[in-house]
PDB file of C-alpha atoms and ligand atoms in Angstrom:
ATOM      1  CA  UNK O   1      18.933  21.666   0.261  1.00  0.00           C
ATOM      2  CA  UNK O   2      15.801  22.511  -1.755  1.00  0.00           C
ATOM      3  CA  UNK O   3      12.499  22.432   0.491  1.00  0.00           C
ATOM      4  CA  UNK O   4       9.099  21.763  -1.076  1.00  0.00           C
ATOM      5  CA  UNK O   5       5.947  21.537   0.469  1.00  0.00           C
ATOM      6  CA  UNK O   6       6.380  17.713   1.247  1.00  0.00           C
ATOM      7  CA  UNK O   7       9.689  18.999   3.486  1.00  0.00           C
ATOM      8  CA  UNK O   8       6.666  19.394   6.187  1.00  0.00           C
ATOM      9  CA  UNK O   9       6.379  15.602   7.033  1.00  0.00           C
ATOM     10  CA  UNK O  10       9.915  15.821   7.879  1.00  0.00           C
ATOM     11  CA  UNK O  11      10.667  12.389   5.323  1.00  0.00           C
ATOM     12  CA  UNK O  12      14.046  11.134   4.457  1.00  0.00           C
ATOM     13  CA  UNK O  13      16.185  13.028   1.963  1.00  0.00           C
ATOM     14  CA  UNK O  14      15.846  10.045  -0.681  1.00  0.00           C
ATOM     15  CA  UNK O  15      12.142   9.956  -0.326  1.00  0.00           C
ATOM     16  CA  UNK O  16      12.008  13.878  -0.896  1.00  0.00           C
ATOM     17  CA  UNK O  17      14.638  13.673  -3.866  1.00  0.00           C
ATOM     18  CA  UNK O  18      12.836  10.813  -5.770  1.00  0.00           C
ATOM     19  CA  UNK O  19       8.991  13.133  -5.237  1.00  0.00           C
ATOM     20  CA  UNK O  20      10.671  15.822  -7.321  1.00  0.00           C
ATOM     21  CA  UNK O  21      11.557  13.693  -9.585  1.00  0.00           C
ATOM     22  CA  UNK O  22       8.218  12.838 -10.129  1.00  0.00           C
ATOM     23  CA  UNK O  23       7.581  16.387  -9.581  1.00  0.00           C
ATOM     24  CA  UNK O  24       5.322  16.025  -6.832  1.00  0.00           C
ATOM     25  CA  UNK O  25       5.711  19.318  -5.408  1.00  0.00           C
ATOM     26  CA  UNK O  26       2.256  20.450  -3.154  1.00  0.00           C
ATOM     27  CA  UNK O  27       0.915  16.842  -1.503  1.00  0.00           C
ATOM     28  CA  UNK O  28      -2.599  16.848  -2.258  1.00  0.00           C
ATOM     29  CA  UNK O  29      -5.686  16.711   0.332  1.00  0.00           C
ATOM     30  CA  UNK O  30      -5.383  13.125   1.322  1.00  0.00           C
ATOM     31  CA  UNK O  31      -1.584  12.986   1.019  1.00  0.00           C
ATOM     32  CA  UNK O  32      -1.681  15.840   3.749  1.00  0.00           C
ATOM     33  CA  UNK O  33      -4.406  14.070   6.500  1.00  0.00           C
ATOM     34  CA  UNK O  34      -2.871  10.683   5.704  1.00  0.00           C
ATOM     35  CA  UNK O  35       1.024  10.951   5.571  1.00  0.00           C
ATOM     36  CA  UNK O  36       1.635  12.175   9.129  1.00  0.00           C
ATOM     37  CA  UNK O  37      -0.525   9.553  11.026  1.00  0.00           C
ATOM     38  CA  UNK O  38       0.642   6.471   9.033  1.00  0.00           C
ATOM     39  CA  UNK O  39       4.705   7.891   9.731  1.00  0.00           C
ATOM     40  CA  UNK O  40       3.229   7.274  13.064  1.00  0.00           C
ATOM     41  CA  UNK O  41       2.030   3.920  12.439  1.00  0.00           C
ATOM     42  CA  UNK O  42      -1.933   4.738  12.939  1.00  0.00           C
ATOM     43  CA  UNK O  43      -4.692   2.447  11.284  1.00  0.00           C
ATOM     44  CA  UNK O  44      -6.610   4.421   9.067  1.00  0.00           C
ATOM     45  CA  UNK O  45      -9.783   4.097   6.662  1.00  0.00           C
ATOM     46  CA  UNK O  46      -9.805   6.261   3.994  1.00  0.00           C
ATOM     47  CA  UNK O  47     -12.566   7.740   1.967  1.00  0.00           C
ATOM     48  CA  UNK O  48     -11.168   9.373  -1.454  1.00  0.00           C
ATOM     49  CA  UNK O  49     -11.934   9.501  -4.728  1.00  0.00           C
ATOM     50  CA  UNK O  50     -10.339   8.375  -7.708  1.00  0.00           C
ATOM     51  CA  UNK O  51      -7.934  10.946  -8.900  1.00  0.00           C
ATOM     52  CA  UNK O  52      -7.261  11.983  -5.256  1.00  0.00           C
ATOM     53  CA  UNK O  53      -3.925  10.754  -5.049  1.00  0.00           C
ATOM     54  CA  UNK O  54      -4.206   7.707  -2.724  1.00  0.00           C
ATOM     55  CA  UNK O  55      -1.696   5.681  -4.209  1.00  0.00           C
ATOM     56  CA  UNK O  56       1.246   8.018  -2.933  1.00  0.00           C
ATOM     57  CA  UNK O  57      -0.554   8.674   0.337  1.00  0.00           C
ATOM     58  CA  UNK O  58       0.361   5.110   1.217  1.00  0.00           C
ATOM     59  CA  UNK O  59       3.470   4.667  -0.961  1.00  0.00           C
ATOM     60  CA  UNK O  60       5.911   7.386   0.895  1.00  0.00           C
ATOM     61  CA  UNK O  61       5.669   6.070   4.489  1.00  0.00           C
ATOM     62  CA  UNK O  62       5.558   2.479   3.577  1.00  0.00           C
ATOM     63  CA  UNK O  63       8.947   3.557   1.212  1.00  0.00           C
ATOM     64  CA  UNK O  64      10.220   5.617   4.987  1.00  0.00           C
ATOM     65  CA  UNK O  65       9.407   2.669   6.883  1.00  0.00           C
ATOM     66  CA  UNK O  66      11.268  -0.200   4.629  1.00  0.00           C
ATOM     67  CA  UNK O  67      14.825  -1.317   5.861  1.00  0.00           C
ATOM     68  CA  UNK O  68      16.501  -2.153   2.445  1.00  0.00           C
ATOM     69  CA  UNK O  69      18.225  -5.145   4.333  1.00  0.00           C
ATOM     70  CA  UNK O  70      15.369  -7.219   5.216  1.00  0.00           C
ATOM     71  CA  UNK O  71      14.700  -9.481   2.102  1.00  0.00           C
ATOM     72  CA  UNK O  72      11.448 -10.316   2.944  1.00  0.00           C
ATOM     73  CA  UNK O  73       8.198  -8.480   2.351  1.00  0.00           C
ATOM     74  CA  UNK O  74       7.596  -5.638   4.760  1.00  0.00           C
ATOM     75  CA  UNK O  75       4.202  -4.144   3.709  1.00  0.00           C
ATOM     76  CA  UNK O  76       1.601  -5.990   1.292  1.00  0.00           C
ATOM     77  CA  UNK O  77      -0.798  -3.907  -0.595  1.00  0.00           C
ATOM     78  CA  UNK O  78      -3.586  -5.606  -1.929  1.00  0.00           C
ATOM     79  CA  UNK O  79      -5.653  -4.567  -5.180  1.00  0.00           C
ATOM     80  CA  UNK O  80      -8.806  -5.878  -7.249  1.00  0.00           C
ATOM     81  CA  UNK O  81      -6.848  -5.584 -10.332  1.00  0.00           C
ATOM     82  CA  UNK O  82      -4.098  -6.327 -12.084  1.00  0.00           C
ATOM     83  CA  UNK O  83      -3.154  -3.115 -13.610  1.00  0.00           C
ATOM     84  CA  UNK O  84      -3.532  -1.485 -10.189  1.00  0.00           C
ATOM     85  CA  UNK O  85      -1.440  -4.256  -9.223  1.00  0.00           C
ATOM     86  CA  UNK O  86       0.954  -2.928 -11.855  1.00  0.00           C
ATOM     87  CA  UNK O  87       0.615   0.318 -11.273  1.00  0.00           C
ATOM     88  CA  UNK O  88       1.364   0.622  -7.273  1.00  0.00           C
ATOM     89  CA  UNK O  89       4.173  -1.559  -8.626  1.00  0.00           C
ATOM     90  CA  UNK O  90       5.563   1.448 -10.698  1.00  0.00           C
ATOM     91  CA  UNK O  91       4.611   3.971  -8.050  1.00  0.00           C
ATOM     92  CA  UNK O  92       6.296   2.558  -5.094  1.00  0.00           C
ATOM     93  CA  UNK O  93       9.463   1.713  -7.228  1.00  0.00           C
ATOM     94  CA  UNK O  94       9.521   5.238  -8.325  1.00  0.00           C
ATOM     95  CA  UNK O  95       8.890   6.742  -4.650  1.00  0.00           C
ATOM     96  CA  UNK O  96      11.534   4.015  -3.126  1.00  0.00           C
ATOM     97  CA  UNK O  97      14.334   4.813  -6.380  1.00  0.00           C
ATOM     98  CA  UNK O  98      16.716   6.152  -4.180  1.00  0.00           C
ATOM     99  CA  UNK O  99      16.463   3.183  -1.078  1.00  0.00           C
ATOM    100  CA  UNK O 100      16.487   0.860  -3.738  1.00  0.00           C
ATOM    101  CA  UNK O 101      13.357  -0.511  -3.303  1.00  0.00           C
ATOM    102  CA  UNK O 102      12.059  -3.283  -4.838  1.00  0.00           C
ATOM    103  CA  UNK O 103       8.506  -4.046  -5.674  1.00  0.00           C
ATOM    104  CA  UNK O 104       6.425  -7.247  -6.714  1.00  0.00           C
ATOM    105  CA  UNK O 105       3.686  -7.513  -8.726  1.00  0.00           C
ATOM    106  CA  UNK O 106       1.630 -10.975  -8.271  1.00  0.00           C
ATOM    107  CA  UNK O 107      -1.699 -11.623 -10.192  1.00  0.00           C
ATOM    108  CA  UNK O 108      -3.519 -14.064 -11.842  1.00  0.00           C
ATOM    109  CA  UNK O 109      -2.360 -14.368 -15.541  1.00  0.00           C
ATOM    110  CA  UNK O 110       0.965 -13.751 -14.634  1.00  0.00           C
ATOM    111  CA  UNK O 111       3.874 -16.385 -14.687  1.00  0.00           C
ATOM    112  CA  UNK O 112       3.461 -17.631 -11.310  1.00  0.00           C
ATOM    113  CA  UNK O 113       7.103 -19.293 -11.369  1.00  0.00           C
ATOM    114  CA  UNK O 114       8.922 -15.814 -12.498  1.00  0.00           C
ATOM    115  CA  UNK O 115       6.558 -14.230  -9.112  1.00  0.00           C
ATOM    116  CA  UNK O 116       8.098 -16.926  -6.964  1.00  0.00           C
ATOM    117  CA  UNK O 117      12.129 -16.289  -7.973  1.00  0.00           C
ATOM    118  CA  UNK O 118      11.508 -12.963  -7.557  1.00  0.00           C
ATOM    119  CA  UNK O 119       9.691 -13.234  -4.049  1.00  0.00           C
ATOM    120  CA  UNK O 120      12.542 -14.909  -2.931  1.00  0.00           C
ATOM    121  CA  UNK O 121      15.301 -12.733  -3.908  1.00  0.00           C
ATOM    122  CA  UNK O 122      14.468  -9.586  -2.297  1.00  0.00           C
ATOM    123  CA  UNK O 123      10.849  -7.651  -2.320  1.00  0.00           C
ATOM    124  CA  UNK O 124      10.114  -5.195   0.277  1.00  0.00           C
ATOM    125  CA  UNK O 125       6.921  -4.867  -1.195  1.00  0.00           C
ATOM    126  CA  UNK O 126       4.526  -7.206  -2.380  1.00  0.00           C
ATOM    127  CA  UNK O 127       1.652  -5.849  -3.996  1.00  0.00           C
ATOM    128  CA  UNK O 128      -0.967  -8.007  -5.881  1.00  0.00           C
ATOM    129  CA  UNK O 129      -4.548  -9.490  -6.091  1.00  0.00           C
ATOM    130  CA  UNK O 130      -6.043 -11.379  -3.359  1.00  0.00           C
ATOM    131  CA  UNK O 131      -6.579 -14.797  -5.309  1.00  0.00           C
ATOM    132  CA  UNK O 132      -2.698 -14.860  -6.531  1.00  0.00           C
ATOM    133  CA  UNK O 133      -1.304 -13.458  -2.966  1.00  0.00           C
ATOM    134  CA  UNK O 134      -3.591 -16.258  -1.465  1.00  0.00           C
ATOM    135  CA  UNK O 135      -2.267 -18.754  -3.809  1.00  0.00           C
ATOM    136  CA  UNK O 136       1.251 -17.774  -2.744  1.00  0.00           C
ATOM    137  CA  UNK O 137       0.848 -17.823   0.959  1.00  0.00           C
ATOM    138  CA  UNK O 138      -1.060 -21.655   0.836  1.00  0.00           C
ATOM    139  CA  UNK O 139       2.154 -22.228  -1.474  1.00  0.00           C
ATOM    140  CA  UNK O 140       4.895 -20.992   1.010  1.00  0.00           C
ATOM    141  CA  UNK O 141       6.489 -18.484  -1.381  1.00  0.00           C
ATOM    142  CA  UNK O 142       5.318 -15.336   0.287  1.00  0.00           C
ATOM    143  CA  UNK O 143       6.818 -15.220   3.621  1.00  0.00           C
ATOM    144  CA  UNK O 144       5.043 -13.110   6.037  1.00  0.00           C
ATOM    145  CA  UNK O 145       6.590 -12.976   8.901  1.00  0.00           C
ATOM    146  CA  UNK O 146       8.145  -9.675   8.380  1.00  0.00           C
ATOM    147  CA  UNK O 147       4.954  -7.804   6.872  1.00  0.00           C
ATOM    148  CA  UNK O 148       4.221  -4.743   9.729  1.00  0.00           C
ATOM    149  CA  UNK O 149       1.980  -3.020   7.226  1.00  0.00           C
ATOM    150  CA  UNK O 150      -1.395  -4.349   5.354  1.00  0.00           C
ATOM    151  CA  UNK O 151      -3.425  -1.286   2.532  1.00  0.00           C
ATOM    152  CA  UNK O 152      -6.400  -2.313   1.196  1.00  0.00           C
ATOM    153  CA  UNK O 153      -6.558  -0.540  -1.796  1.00  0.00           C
ATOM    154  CA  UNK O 154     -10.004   0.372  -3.817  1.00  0.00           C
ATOM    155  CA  UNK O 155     -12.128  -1.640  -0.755  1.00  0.00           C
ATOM    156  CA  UNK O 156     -15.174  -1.108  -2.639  1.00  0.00           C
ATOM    157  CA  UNK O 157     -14.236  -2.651  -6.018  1.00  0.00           C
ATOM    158  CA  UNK O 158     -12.580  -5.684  -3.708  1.00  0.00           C
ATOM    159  CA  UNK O 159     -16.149  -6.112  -2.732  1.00  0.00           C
ATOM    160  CA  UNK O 160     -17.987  -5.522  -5.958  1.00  0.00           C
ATOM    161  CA  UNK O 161     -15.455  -8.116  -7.462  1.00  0.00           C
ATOM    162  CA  UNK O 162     -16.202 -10.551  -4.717  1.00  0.00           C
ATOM    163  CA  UNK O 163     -12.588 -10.194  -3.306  1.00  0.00           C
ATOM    164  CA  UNK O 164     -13.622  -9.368   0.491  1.00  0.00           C
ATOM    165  CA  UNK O 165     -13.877 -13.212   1.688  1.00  0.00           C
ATOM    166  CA  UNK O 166     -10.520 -13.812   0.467  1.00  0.00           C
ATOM    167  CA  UNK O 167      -9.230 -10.779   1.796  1.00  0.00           C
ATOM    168  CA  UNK O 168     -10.475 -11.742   4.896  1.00  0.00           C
ATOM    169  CA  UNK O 169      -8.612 -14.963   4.582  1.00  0.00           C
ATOM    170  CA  UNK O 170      -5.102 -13.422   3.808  1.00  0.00           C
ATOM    171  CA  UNK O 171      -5.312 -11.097   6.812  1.00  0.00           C
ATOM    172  CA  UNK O 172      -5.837 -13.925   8.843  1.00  0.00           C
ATOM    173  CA  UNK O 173      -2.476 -15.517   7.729  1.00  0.00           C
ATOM    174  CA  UNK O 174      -0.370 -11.733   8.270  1.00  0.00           C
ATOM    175  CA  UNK O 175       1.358 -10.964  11.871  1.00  0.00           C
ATOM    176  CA  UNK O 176      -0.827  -9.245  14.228  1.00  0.00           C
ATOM    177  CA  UNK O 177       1.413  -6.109  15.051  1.00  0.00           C
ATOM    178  CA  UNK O 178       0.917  -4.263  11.887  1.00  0.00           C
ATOM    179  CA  UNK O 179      -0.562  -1.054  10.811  1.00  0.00           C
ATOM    180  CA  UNK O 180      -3.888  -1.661   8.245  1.00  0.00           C
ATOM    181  CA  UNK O 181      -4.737   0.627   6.009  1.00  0.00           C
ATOM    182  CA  UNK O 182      -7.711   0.322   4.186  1.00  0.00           C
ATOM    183  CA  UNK O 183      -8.622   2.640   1.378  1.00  0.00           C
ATOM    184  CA  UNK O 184     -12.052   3.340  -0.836  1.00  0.00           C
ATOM    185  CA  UNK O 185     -13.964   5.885  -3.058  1.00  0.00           C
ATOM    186  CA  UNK O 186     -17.158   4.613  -1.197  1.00  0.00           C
ATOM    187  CA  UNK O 187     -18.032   2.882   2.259  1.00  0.00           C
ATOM    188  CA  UNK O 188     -20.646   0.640   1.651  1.00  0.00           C
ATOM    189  CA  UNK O 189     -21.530  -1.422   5.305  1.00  0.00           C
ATOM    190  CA  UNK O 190     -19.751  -4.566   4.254  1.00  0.00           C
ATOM    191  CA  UNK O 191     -16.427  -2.630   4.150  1.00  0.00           C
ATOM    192  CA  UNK O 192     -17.028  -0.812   7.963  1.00  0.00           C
ATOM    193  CA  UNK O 193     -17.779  -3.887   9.407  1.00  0.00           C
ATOM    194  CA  UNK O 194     -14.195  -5.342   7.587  1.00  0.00           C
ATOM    195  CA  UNK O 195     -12.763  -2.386   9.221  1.00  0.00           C
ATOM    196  CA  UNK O 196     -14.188  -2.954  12.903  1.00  0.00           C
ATOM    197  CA  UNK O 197     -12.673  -6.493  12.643  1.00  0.00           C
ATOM    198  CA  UNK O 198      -9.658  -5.990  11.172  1.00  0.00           C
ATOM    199  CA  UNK O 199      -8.174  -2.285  12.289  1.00  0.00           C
ATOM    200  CA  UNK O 200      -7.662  -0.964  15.888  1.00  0.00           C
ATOM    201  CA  UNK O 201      -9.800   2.048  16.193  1.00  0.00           C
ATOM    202  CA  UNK O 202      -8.197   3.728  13.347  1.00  0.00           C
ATOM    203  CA  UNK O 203      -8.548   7.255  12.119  1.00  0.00           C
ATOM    204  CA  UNK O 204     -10.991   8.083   9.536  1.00  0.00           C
ATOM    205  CA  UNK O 205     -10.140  10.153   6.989  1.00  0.00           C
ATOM    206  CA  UNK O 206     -12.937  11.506   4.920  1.00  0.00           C
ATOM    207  CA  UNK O 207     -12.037  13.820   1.295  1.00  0.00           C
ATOM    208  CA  UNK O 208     -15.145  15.380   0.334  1.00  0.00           C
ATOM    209  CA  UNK O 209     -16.097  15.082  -3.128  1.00  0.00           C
ATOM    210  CA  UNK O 210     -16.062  19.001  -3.897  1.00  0.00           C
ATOM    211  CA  UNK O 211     -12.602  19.226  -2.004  1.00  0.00           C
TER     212      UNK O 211
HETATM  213  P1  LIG M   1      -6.130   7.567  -6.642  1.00  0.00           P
HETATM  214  O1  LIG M   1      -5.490   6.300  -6.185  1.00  0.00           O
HETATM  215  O2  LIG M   1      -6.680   8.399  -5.523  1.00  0.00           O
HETATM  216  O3  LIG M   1      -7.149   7.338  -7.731  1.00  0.00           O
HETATM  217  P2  LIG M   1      -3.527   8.102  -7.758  1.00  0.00           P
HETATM  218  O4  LIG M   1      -2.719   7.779  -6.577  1.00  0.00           O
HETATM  219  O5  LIG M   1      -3.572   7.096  -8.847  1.00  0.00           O
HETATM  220  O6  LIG M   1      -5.010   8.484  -7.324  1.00  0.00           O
HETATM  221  O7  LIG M   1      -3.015   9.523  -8.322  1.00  0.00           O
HETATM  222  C1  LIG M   1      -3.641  10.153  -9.423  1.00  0.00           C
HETATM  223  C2  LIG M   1      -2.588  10.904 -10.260  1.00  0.00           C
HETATM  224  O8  LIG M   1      -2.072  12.010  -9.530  1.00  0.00           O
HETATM  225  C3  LIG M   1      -1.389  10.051 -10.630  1.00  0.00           C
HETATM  226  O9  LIG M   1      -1.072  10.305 -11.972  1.00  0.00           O
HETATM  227  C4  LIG M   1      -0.286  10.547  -9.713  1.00  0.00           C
HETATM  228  O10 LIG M   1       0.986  10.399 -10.302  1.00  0.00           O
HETATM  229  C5  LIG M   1      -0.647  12.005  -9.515  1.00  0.00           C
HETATM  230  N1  LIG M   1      -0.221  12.574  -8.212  1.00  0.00           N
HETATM  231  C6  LIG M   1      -0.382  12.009  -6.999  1.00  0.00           C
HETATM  232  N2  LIG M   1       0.066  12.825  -6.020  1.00  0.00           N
HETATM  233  C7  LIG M   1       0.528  13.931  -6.622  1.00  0.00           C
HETATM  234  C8  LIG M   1       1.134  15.153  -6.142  1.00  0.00           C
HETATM  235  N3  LIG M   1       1.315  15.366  -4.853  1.00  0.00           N
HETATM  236  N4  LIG M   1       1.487  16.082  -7.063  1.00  0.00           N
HETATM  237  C9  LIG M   1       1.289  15.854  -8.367  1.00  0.00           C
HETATM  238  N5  LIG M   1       0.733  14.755  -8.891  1.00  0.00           N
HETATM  239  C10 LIG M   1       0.344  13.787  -8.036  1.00  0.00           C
HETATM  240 MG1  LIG M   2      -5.840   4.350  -6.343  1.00  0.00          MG
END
């Protein structure tokens, strides 16, 4: 079996088969703090910046920790855009390829009747905007009964946008034995004091800009 430097987190052979297909060979500062303590279901808040490689820090374990037979939505990543929406999409279908994982997108703009078909077929992950995920959860066609992990993705632009109220909202609808994530390129108070409610004392992970 070919080892690369991602062998270290001791991850399943599909999830280590589908990173060198992406060629992900060396994981990168943040992949290396946050992989092994969200495999071990730890909250976390996560300072990085753009660039830093965030998306996959997340992506693998939430990909380890799906069970392809559950139909429902396991994790729910949340983002203040639609082409991040779009994007996590891509990553965590790429990352997943070889469980067969399937991905949602859900954001405003987008068809919400094509979102709902597909919700109900079979998504282990759901990953969209605040507005549209709350619109599906007041609608009933986002079932989260079986969600055991929450990311908040680029906290501070949720805030900026004016997303944080609502994101408050939909974490009050999601099961209470879960692991939250929360991640952001800055921690301005308002997104500390979202963390003190929402996260049992998680880790904090802080990448230093010149790292
Ligand atoms: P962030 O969310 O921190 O802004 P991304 O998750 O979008 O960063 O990753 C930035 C870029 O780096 C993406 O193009 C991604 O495919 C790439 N990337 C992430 N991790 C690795 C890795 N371990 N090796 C090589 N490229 C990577
Ligand atoms: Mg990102």
């Amino acid at each position: 079996m070919i080892q690369n430097k991602f062998g270290s987190f001791s991850l399943s052979n599909e999830i280590q088969k589908a990173l060198r297909v992406l060629d992900y060979e060396i994981p990168t500062e943040v992949q290396e703090r946050v992989i092994p303590l969200a495999l071990e279901k730890k909250d976390l808040i996560v300072k990085a910046k753009t660039g830093s490689g965030k998306t996959a820090a997340y992506a693998i374990p939430i990909c380890e920790m799906i069970d392809w037979l559950e139909n429902k939505p396991q994790a729910l990543v949340l983002t203040p855009t639609r082409e991040l929406a779009v994007q996590v999409k891509e990553d965590v279908t790429n990352i997943g390829r070889f469980k067969r994982i399937k991905a949602a997108a859900i954001y405003g703009g987008h068809p919400f009747a094509i979102e709902k078909t597909e919700l109900k077929q079979k998504t282990h992950v759901a990953v969209g905007t605040p507005g549209r995920v709350m619109d599906h959860i007041r609608k009933g066609t986002l079932p989260l009964s079986r969600i055991s992990c929450l990311v908040i993705d680029e906290a501070d632009r949720m805030l900026d946008m004016g997303f944080i109220d609502q994101v408050e909202e939909i974490i009050k609808e999601l099961p209470k034995d879960r692991v939250t994530m929360l991640f952001s390129a800055t921690m301005p108070q308002k997104i500390k004091d979202l963390s003190l409610n929402e996260q049992r004392t998680p880790a904090r992970i802080d990448i230093h800009e010149d790292s």
